[in-house]
PDB file of C-alpha atoms in Angstrom:
ATOM      1  CA  VAL A   1      36.948  -6.941  -1.902  1.00  0.00           C
ATOM      2  CA  SER A   2      39.187  -4.148  -3.199  1.00  0.00           C
ATOM      3  CA  ALA A   3      36.515  -3.225  -5.766  1.00  0.00           C
ATOM      4  CA  THR A   4      33.630  -3.192  -3.274  1.00  0.00           C
ATOM      5  CA  ILE A   5      34.231  -2.896   0.484  1.00  0.00           C
ATOM      6  CA  PHE A   6      37.595  -1.155   0.163  1.00  0.00           C
ATOM      7  CA  SER A   7      36.787   0.813  -2.983  1.00  0.00           C
ATOM      8  CA  PRO A   8      37.304   4.606  -2.947  1.00  0.00           C
ATOM      9  CA  LEU A   9      33.518   4.995  -3.309  1.00  0.00           C
ATOM     10  CA  ASN A  10      32.789   3.018  -0.156  1.00  0.00           C
ATOM     11  CA  ILE A  11      35.643   4.488   1.884  1.00  0.00           C
ATOM     12  CA  VAL A  12      34.636   8.075   1.083  1.00  0.00           C
ATOM     13  CA  LEU A  13      30.993   7.375   1.946  1.00  0.00           C
ATOM     14  CA  ALA A  14      31.990   5.686   5.197  1.00  0.00           C
ATOM     15  CA  LEU A  15      34.044   8.734   6.188  1.00  0.00           C
ATOM     16  CA  LEU A  16      31.172  11.086   5.309  1.00  0.00           C
ATOM     17  CA  PHE A  17      28.775   9.035   7.441  1.00  0.00           C
ATOM     18  CA  LEU A  18      31.299   8.858  10.265  1.00  0.00           C
ATOM     19  CA  ILE A  19      31.231  12.655  10.409  1.00  0.00           C
ATOM     20  CA  SER A  20      27.607  13.501   9.563  1.00  0.00           C
ATOM     21  CA  VAL A  21      25.676  10.778  11.412  1.00  0.00           C
ATOM     22  CA  PRO A  22      27.056  11.528  14.918  1.00  0.00           C
ATOM     23  CA  LEU A  23      26.449  15.245  14.368  1.00  0.00           C
ATOM     24  CA  LEU A  24      22.815  14.622  13.404  1.00  0.00           C
ATOM     25  CA  LEU A  25      22.257  12.287  16.357  1.00  0.00           C
ATOM     26  CA  LYS A  26      23.821  14.835  18.679  1.00  0.00           C
ATOM     27  CA  GLY A  27      21.394  17.444  17.361  1.00  0.00           C
ATOM     28  CA  MET A  28      18.417  15.132  18.002  1.00  0.00           C
ATOM     29  CA  LEU A  29      19.496  14.290  21.549  1.00  0.00           C
ATOM     30  CA  PRO A  30      16.700  15.274  24.007  1.00  0.00           C
ATOM     31  CA  LYS A  31      17.577  18.185  26.273  1.00  0.00           C
ATOM     32  CA  SER A  32      16.433  16.275  29.350  1.00  0.00           C
ATOM     33  CA  ASN A  33      15.665  12.694  30.324  1.00  0.00           C
ATOM     34  CA  GLU A  34      12.280  13.393  31.914  1.00  0.00           C
ATOM     35  CA  ASN A  35      10.437  11.425  29.239  1.00  0.00           C
ATOM     36  CA  TRP A  36      12.957   8.599  29.097  1.00  0.00           C
ATOM     37  CA  GLU A  37      11.542   5.260  28.050  1.00  0.00           C
ATOM     38  CA  GLY A  38      13.327   1.935  28.091  1.00  0.00           C
ATOM     39  CA  TYR A  39      13.857  -1.267  29.984  1.00  0.00           C
ATOM     40  CA  SER A  40      12.129  -1.198  33.375  1.00  0.00           C
ATOM     41  CA  GLY A  41      13.522  -4.478  34.658  1.00  0.00           C
ATOM     42  CA  GLN A  42      10.040  -5.976  34.962  1.00  0.00           C
ATOM     43  CA  ARG A  43       8.978  -9.069  33.091  1.00  0.00           C
ATOM     44  CA  SER A  44       5.926  -8.594  30.911  1.00  0.00           C
ATOM     45  CA  SER A  45       2.835 -10.699  31.359  1.00  0.00           C
ATOM     46  CA  PHE A  46       0.739 -12.227  28.608  1.00  0.00           C
ATOM     47  CA  GLU A  47      -2.433 -12.027  30.681  1.00  0.00           C
ATOM     48  CA  GLU A  48      -4.975  -9.947  28.846  1.00  0.00           C
ATOM     49  CA  PRO A  49      -6.713  -7.060  30.643  1.00  0.00           C
ATOM     50  CA  GLU A  50     -10.401  -7.504  31.351  1.00  0.00           C
ATOM     51  CA  SER A  51     -11.270  -4.951  28.702  1.00  0.00           C
ATOM     52  CA  THR A  52      -9.210  -4.058  25.654  1.00  0.00           C
ATOM     53  CA  VAL A  53      -9.686  -0.583  24.251  1.00  0.00           C
ATOM     54  CA  ILE A  54      -9.354  -0.516  20.466  1.00  0.00           C
ATOM     55  CA  GLU A  55      -8.143   2.957  19.536  1.00  0.00           C
ATOM     56  CA  THR A  56      -5.999   2.467  16.434  1.00  0.00           C
ATOM     57  CA  PRO A  57      -5.838   0.116  13.424  1.00  0.00           C
ATOM     58  CA  ALA A  58      -2.801  -1.501  15.063  1.00  0.00           C
ATOM     59  CA  ASP A  59      -4.880  -2.274  18.169  1.00  0.00           C
ATOM     60  CA  TRP A  60      -7.534  -3.857  15.972  1.00  0.00           C
ATOM     61  CA  LEU A  61      -4.988  -6.059  14.192  1.00  0.00           C
ATOM     62  CA  GLU A  62      -3.326  -7.100  17.452  1.00  0.00           C
ATOM     63  CA  ASN A  63      -6.634  -8.270  18.917  1.00  0.00           C
ATOM     64  CA  ASN A  64      -8.239  -9.689  15.780  1.00  0.00           C
ATOM     65  CA  ARG A  65      -9.079 -13.379  16.090  1.00  0.00           C
ATOM     66  CA  GLY A  66      -9.891 -13.639  12.393  1.00  0.00           C
ATOM     67  CA  ILE A  67      -6.309 -12.963  11.353  1.00  0.00           C
ATOM     68  CA  THR A  68      -5.032 -15.671  13.680  1.00  0.00           C
ATOM     69  CA  ILE A  69      -7.545 -18.196  12.380  1.00  0.00           C
ATOM     70  CA  LEU A  70      -6.852 -17.312   8.734  1.00  0.00           C
ATOM     71  CA  ILE A  71      -3.076 -17.702   8.858  1.00  0.00           C
ATOM     72  CA  SER A  72      -3.357 -20.827  11.009  1.00  0.00           C
ATOM     73  CA  VAL A  73      -5.751 -22.455   8.541  1.00  0.00           C
ATOM     74  CA  LEU A  74      -3.395 -21.603   5.673  1.00  0.00           C
ATOM     75  CA  ALA A  75      -0.510 -23.158   7.601  1.00  0.00           C
ATOM     76  CA  LEU A  76      -2.625 -26.260   8.325  1.00  0.00           C
ATOM     77  CA  ILE A  77      -3.527 -26.650   4.647  1.00  0.00           C
ATOM     78  CA  TYR A  78       0.130 -26.384   3.698  1.00  0.00           C
ATOM     79  CA  LEU A  79       1.190 -28.961   6.304  1.00  0.00           C
ATOM     80  CA  ILE A  80      -1.515 -31.421   5.220  1.00  0.00           C
ATOM     81  CA  ASN A  81      -0.428 -31.070   1.599  1.00  0.00           C
ATOM     82  CA  HIS A  82       3.228 -31.319   2.621  1.00  0.00           C
ATOM     83  CA  PHE A  83       2.864 -34.563   4.577  1.00  0.00           C
ATOM     84  CA  ALA A  84       0.375 -36.035   2.095  1.00  0.00           C
ATOM     85  CA  GLY A  85       3.019 -35.797  -0.587  1.00  0.00           C
ATOM     86  CA  LYS A  86       6.114 -36.726   1.425  1.00  0.00           C
ATOM     87  CA  GLY A  87       4.832 -38.755   4.346  1.00  0.00           C
ATOM     88  CA  LEU A  88       7.075 -38.972   7.401  1.00  0.00           C
ATOM     89  CA  SER A  89      10.069 -38.033   5.253  1.00  0.00           C
ATOM     90  CA  GLY A  90       8.606 -34.536   5.229  1.00  0.00           C
ATOM     91  CA  LEU A  91       9.182 -34.249   8.970  1.00  0.00           C
ATOM     92  CA  ASN A  92      12.066 -31.802   9.356  1.00  0.00           C
ATOM     93  CA  LEU A  93      12.987 -28.636  11.232  1.00  0.00           C
ATOM     94  CA  ASN A  94      11.046 -26.424   8.834  1.00  0.00           C
ATOM     95  CA  SER A  95       7.797 -28.367   9.123  1.00  0.00           C
ATOM     96  CA  MET A  96       8.145 -28.689  12.904  1.00  0.00           C
ATOM     97  CA  ASN A  97       8.831 -24.978  13.341  1.00  0.00           C
ATOM     98  CA  LEU A  98       5.845 -24.116  11.174  1.00  0.00           C
ATOM     99  CA  ALA A  99       3.551 -26.442  13.112  1.00  0.00           C
ATOM    100  CA  PHE A 100       4.603 -25.175  16.537  1.00  0.00           C
ATOM    101  CA  LEU A 101       4.477 -21.533  15.440  1.00  0.00           C
ATOM    102  CA  PHE A 102       0.878 -21.699  14.291  1.00  0.00           C
ATOM    103  CA  LEU A 103      -0.278 -24.014  17.068  1.00  0.00           C
ATOM    104  CA  GLY A 104       0.824 -21.216  19.368  1.00  0.00           C
ATOM    105  CA  PHE A 105      -1.337 -18.771  17.432  1.00  0.00           C
ATOM    106  CA  LEU A 106      -4.347 -21.051  17.817  1.00  0.00           C
ATOM    107  CA  PHE A 107      -3.787 -21.576  21.538  1.00  0.00           C
ATOM    108  CA  PHE A 108      -3.636 -17.847  22.268  1.00  0.00           C
ATOM    109  CA  ILE A 109      -6.147 -16.927  19.506  1.00  0.00           C
ATOM    110  CA  LYS A 110      -5.274 -13.202  19.666  1.00  0.00           C
ATOM    111  CA  PRO A 111      -1.942 -12.135  18.131  1.00  0.00           C
ATOM    112  CA  ILE A 112      -1.089  -9.764  20.993  1.00  0.00           C
ATOM    113  CA  ARG A 113      -1.554 -12.502  23.611  1.00  0.00           C
ATOM    114  CA  TYR A 114       0.822 -14.779  21.724  1.00  0.00           C
ATOM    115  CA  VAL A 115       3.390 -11.991  21.399  1.00  0.00           C
ATOM    116  CA  LYS A 116       3.257 -11.253  25.132  1.00  0.00           C
ATOM    117  CA  ALA A 117       3.541 -14.922  26.043  1.00  0.00           C
ATOM    118  CA  VAL A 118       6.601 -15.474  23.857  1.00  0.00           C
ATOM    119  CA  ASN A 119       8.120 -12.244  25.114  1.00  0.00           C
ATOM    120  CA  GLN A 120       7.713 -13.422  28.697  1.00  0.00           C
ATOM    121  CA  ALA A 121       9.297 -16.790  27.942  1.00  0.00           C
ATOM    122  CA  VAL A 122      12.213 -15.621  25.770  1.00  0.00           C
ATOM    123  CA  SER A 123      12.261 -11.837  25.927  1.00  0.00           C
ATOM    124  CA  GLY A 124      15.626 -11.484  24.206  1.00  0.00           C
ATOM    125  CA  THR A 125      14.624 -13.387  21.072  1.00  0.00           C
ATOM    126  CA  ALA A 126      10.824 -13.067  20.937  1.00  0.00           C
ATOM    127  CA  GLY A 127      10.829 -10.766  17.913  1.00  0.00           C
ATOM    128  CA  ILE A 128      13.176 -13.064  16.025  1.00  0.00           C
ATOM    129  CA  ILE A 129      11.162 -16.206  16.778  1.00  0.00           C
ATOM    130  CA  LEU A 130       7.850 -14.672  15.707  1.00  0.00           C
ATOM    131  CA  GLN A 131       8.832 -12.348  12.859  1.00  0.00           C
ATOM    132  CA  PHE A 132      11.647 -14.105  11.011  1.00  0.00           C
ATOM    133  CA  PRO A 133       9.378 -16.911   9.725  1.00  0.00           C
ATOM    134  CA  PHE A 134       7.058 -14.312   8.193  1.00  0.00           C
ATOM    135  CA  TYR A 135       9.966 -12.467   6.576  1.00  0.00           C
ATOM    136  CA  ALA A 136      11.190 -15.768   5.128  1.00  0.00           C
ATOM    137  CA  GLY A 137       7.699 -16.470   3.805  1.00  0.00           C
ATOM    138  CA  ILE A 138       7.509 -13.070   2.128  1.00  0.00           C
ATOM    139  CA  MET A 139      10.931 -13.634   0.579  1.00  0.00           C
ATOM    140  CA  GLY A 140       9.821 -17.011  -0.742  1.00  0.00           C
ATOM    141  CA  MET A 141       6.638 -15.605  -2.280  1.00  0.00           C
ATOM    142  CA  MET A 142       8.480 -12.741  -3.961  1.00  0.00           C
ATOM    143  CA  LYS A 143      11.128 -15.068  -5.356  1.00  0.00           C
ATOM    144  CA  LEU A 144       8.925 -17.957  -6.488  1.00  0.00           C
ATOM    145  CA  SER A 145       6.209 -15.702  -7.916  1.00  0.00           C
ATOM    146  CA  GLY A 146       8.766 -13.891 -10.067  1.00  0.00           C
ATOM    147  CA  LEU A 147       7.736 -10.532  -8.626  1.00  0.00           C
ATOM    148  CA  VAL A 148      11.319  -9.463  -7.945  1.00  0.00           C
ATOM    149  CA  ASP A 149      12.317 -10.488 -11.478  1.00  0.00           C
ATOM    150  CA  VAL A 150       9.540  -8.412 -13.022  1.00  0.00           C
ATOM    151  CA  PHE A 151      10.247  -5.434 -10.801  1.00  0.00           C
ATOM    152  CA  SER A 152      13.990  -5.441 -11.443  1.00  0.00           C
ATOM    153  CA  ALA A 153      13.592  -6.056 -15.181  1.00  0.00           C
ATOM    154  CA  THR A 154      11.198  -3.112 -15.477  1.00  0.00           C
ATOM    155  CA  LEU A 155      13.706  -0.785 -13.864  1.00  0.00           C
ATOM    156  CA  VAL A 156      16.460  -2.046 -16.134  1.00  0.00           C
ATOM    157  CA  ASN A 157      14.379  -1.403 -19.230  1.00  0.00           C
ATOM    158  CA  ILE A 158      14.075   2.300 -18.381  1.00  0.00           C
ATOM    159  CA  SER A 159      17.704   2.718 -17.323  1.00  0.00           C
ATOM    160  CA  ASN A 160      20.849   3.976 -18.975  1.00  0.00           C
ATOM    161  CA  LEU A 161      24.439   4.183 -17.739  1.00  0.00           C
ATOM    162  CA  TRP A 162      23.657   7.293 -15.671  1.00  0.00           C
ATOM    163  CA  THR A 163      20.361   6.249 -14.155  1.00  0.00           C
ATOM    164  CA  PHE A 164      21.078   2.537 -13.658  1.00  0.00           C
ATOM    165  CA  PRO A 165      22.901   2.885 -10.295  1.00  0.00           C
ATOM    166  CA  ILE A 166      20.174   5.216  -9.035  1.00  0.00           C
ATOM    167  CA  PHE A 167      17.382   2.841 -10.010  1.00  0.00           C
ATOM    168  CA  THR A 168      19.366  -0.061  -8.559  1.00  0.00           C
ATOM    169  CA  PHE A 169      19.681   1.808  -5.269  1.00  0.00           C
ATOM    170  CA  PHE A 170      15.974   2.635  -5.018  1.00  0.00           C
ATOM    171  CA  SER A 171      14.825  -0.807  -6.188  1.00  0.00           C
ATOM    172  CA  ALA A 172      17.033  -2.474  -3.571  1.00  0.00           C
ATOM    173  CA  GLY A 173      15.620  -0.155  -0.925  1.00  0.00           C
ATOM    174  CA  LEU A 174      12.054  -1.037  -1.882  1.00  0.00           C
ATOM    175  CA  VAL A 175      12.669  -4.790  -2.040  1.00  0.00           C
ATOM    176  CA  ASN A 176      14.421  -4.619   1.347  1.00  0.00           C
ATOM    177  CA  LEU A 177      11.167  -3.520   2.977  1.00  0.00           C
ATOM    178  CA  PHE A 178       9.719  -6.930   2.094  1.00  0.00           C
ATOM    179  CA  VAL A 179      12.893  -9.049   2.120  1.00  0.00           C
ATOM    180  CA  PRO A 180      14.901  -7.508   4.987  1.00  0.00           C
ATOM    181  CA  SER A 181      17.799  -9.918   4.744  1.00  0.00           C
ATOM    182  CA  GLY A 182      20.998  -8.970   2.975  1.00  0.00           C
ATOM    183  CA  GLY A 183      21.762 -12.522   1.882  1.00  0.00           C
ATOM    184  CA  GLY A 184      18.165 -13.301   0.989  1.00  0.00           C
ATOM    185  CA  GLN A 185      17.803 -10.115  -1.023  1.00  0.00           C
ATOM    186  CA  TRP A 186      21.040 -10.753  -2.880  1.00  0.00           C
ATOM    187  CA  ALA A 187      19.845 -14.251  -3.754  1.00  0.00           C
ATOM    188  CA  VAL A 188      16.627 -12.994  -5.360  1.00  0.00           C
ATOM    189  CA  GLN A 189      17.738  -9.638  -6.800  1.00  0.00           C
ATOM    190  CA  GLY A 190      21.511  -9.747  -7.184  1.00  0.00           C
ATOM    191  CA  PRO A 191      21.784 -12.004 -10.264  1.00  0.00           C
ATOM    192  CA  ILE A 192      19.171  -9.967 -12.144  1.00  0.00           C
ATOM    193  CA  LEU A 193      20.897  -6.650 -11.497  1.00  0.00           C
ATOM    194  CA  VAL A 194      24.364  -8.004 -12.282  1.00  0.00           C
ATOM    195  CA  ASP A 195      23.094  -9.412 -15.578  1.00  0.00           C
ATOM    196  CA  ALA A 196      21.485  -6.056 -16.367  1.00  0.00           C
ATOM    197  CA  ALA A 197      24.744  -4.258 -15.557  1.00  0.00           C
ATOM    198  CA  LEU A 198      26.610  -6.511 -17.986  1.00  0.00           C
ATOM    199  CA  GLN A 199      24.038  -5.795 -20.703  1.00  0.00           C
ATOM    200  CA  LEU A 200      24.370  -2.042 -20.159  1.00  0.00           C
ATOM    201  CA  GLY A 201      28.146  -2.154 -19.837  1.00  0.00           C
ATOM    202  CA  TYR A 202      28.038  -0.823 -16.284  1.00  0.00           C
ATOM    203  CA  SER A 203      30.533  -1.725 -13.555  1.00  0.00           C
ATOM    204  CA  THR A 204      29.589  -4.929 -11.729  1.00  0.00           C
ATOM    205  CA  PRO A 205      31.267  -3.919  -8.424  1.00  0.00           C
ATOM    206  CA  LYS A 206      29.430  -0.582  -8.433  1.00  0.00           C
ATOM    207  CA  THR A 207      26.170  -2.426  -9.092  1.00  0.00           C
ATOM    208  CA  VAL A 208      26.840  -4.618  -6.069  1.00  0.00           C
ATOM    209  CA  MET A 209      27.532  -1.548  -3.932  1.00  0.00           C
ATOM    210  CA  ALA A 210      24.412   0.273  -5.189  1.00  0.00           C
ATOM    211  CA  LEU A 211      22.316  -2.741  -4.196  1.00  0.00           C
ATOM    212  CA  ALA A 212      24.024  -2.922  -0.803  1.00  0.00           C
ATOM    213  CA  TYR A 213      23.457   0.796  -0.183  1.00  0.00           C
ATOM    214  CA  GLY A 214      19.763   0.455  -1.047  1.00  0.00           C
ATOM    215  CA  ASP A 215      19.460  -2.511   1.293  1.00  0.00           C
ATOM    216  CA  GLN A 216      21.085  -0.583   4.140  1.00  0.00           C
ATOM    217  CA  TRP A 217      19.135   2.589   3.365  1.00  0.00           C
ATOM    218  CA  THR A 218      15.655   1.260   4.135  1.00  0.00           C
ATOM    219  CA  ASN A 219      16.934  -0.655   7.145  1.00  0.00           C
ATOM    220  CA  MET A 220      16.250   2.667   8.827  1.00  0.00           C
ATOM    221  CA  LEU A 221      12.517   2.052   8.264  1.00  0.00           C
ATOM    222  CA  GLN A 222      12.567  -1.753   8.473  1.00  0.00           C
ATOM    223  CA  PRO A 223      13.287  -2.724  12.113  1.00  0.00           C
ATOM    224  CA  PHE A 224      14.246  -6.299  11.187  1.00  0.00           C
ATOM    225  CA  TRP A 225      17.881  -5.701  12.135  1.00  0.00           C
ATOM    226  CA  ALA A 226      16.948  -4.037  15.431  1.00  0.00           C
ATOM    227  CA  LEU A 227      14.786  -6.799  16.915  1.00  0.00           C
ATOM    228  CA  PRO A 228      17.457  -8.084  19.347  1.00  0.00           C
ATOM    229  CA  LEU A 229      18.383  -4.508  20.296  1.00  0.00           C
ATOM    230  CA  LEU A 230      14.756  -3.578  20.951  1.00  0.00           C
ATOM    231  CA  ALA A 231      14.302  -6.654  23.130  1.00  0.00           C
ATOM    232  CA  ILE A 232      17.373  -5.806  25.202  1.00  0.00           C
ATOM    233  CA  THR A 233      16.497  -2.126  25.668  1.00  0.00           C
ATOM    234  CA  GLY A 234      12.765  -2.617  26.211  1.00  0.00           C
ATOM    235  CA  LEU A 235      11.906  -0.179  23.425  1.00  0.00           C
ATOM    236  CA  LYS A 236       9.437  -0.511  20.574  1.00  0.00           C
ATOM    237  CA  ALA A 237      10.173   0.126  16.915  1.00  0.00           C
ATOM    238  CA  ARG A 238       8.006   3.247  16.872  1.00  0.00           C
ATOM    239  CA  GLN A 239      10.239   4.794  19.532  1.00  0.00           C
ATOM    240  CA  ILE A 240      13.348   4.686  17.335  1.00  0.00           C
ATOM    241  CA  ILE A 241      11.828   5.168  13.876  1.00  0.00           C
ATOM    242  CA  GLY A 242      11.890   8.965  14.187  1.00  0.00           C
ATOM    243  CA  TYR A 243      15.641   8.932  14.712  1.00  0.00           C
ATOM    244  CA  THR A 244      16.446   6.287  12.123  1.00  0.00           C
ATOM    245  CA  GLY A 245      14.085   7.959   9.641  1.00  0.00           C
ATOM    246  CA  ALA A 246      16.059  11.186   9.974  1.00  0.00           C
ATOM    247  CA  LEU A 247      19.242   9.250   9.239  1.00  0.00           C
ATOM    248  CA  MET A 248      17.587   7.725   6.189  1.00  0.00           C
ATOM    249  CA  LEU A 249      16.851  11.183   4.806  1.00  0.00           C
ATOM    250  CA  LEU A 250      20.381  12.347   5.587  1.00  0.00           C
ATOM    251  CA  VAL A 251      22.150   9.632   3.608  1.00  0.00           C
ATOM    252  CA  ILE A 252      20.065   9.871   0.404  1.00  0.00           C
ATOM    253  CA  PRO A 253      21.883  12.846  -1.176  1.00  0.00           C
ATOM    254  CA  LEU A 254      25.278  11.555  -0.069  1.00  0.00           C
ATOM    255  CA  ILE A 255      24.770   8.116  -1.604  1.00  0.00           C
ATOM    256  CA  LEU A 256      23.186   9.395  -4.820  1.00  0.00           C
ATOM    257  CA  LEU A 257      25.975  11.916  -5.333  1.00  0.00           C
ATOM    258  CA  ALA A 258      28.626   9.260  -4.724  1.00  0.00           C
ATOM    259  CA  LEU A 259      26.998   6.851  -7.187  1.00  0.00           C
ATOM    260  CA  LEU A 260      26.761   9.509  -9.892  1.00  0.00           C
ATOM    261  CA  VAL A 261      30.308  10.845  -9.670  1.00  0.00           C
ATOM    262  CA  SER A 262      32.101   7.541  -9.042  1.00  0.00           C
TER     263      SER A 262
END
């Protein structure tokens, strides 16, 4: 702990953020609250309007039946294969959660209808219930396919003692967009980077911190961590991304400078 959380590197960065982040947020504070958006106190309804206007690619995805059918069929194929090989012993929380999740997709057929229905039933945890299984699936594919290994190894091969912490930081930030879980990311990327640090003769604690900084850095673009907060406040990710994106740009030079001089 003394070499990571309570290291001079981390303490100095924390103090810099404690000063700079509030100042930046203060500067971005709207001058008036006329355009305030947030929780209205009204429960949402999953009933679809008579006509849905498709104006953006996001609208098309939200109302696309083909996507729902595709992912549900894939889930069905997996479950059939799973129970064919294990029988009733394959019945566990994971298989039950998967079955119920994709049965819901089939019942509502359009993704947006399913989202609204879950949000009405459990508004505080809707994002977690629907999105976490997909994040876990992405993490599993990246780990089992060896994609993270290849990606991390490539960065190591072009690194030296000066550039290694920088590449570690950026690689962790990129992987975090697909595996937005600190523990999950460490499980798939941490051992590779630590082994690379040992080969290069670089500090293991600083490698751990560089990975942690990269993970936290792109959290400003990956709203995984904010799902409960968004549910409570009634906001959408797009309404906070502008602010968190500005913070992401602010911390880049501070972190890179700290990693280089430490």
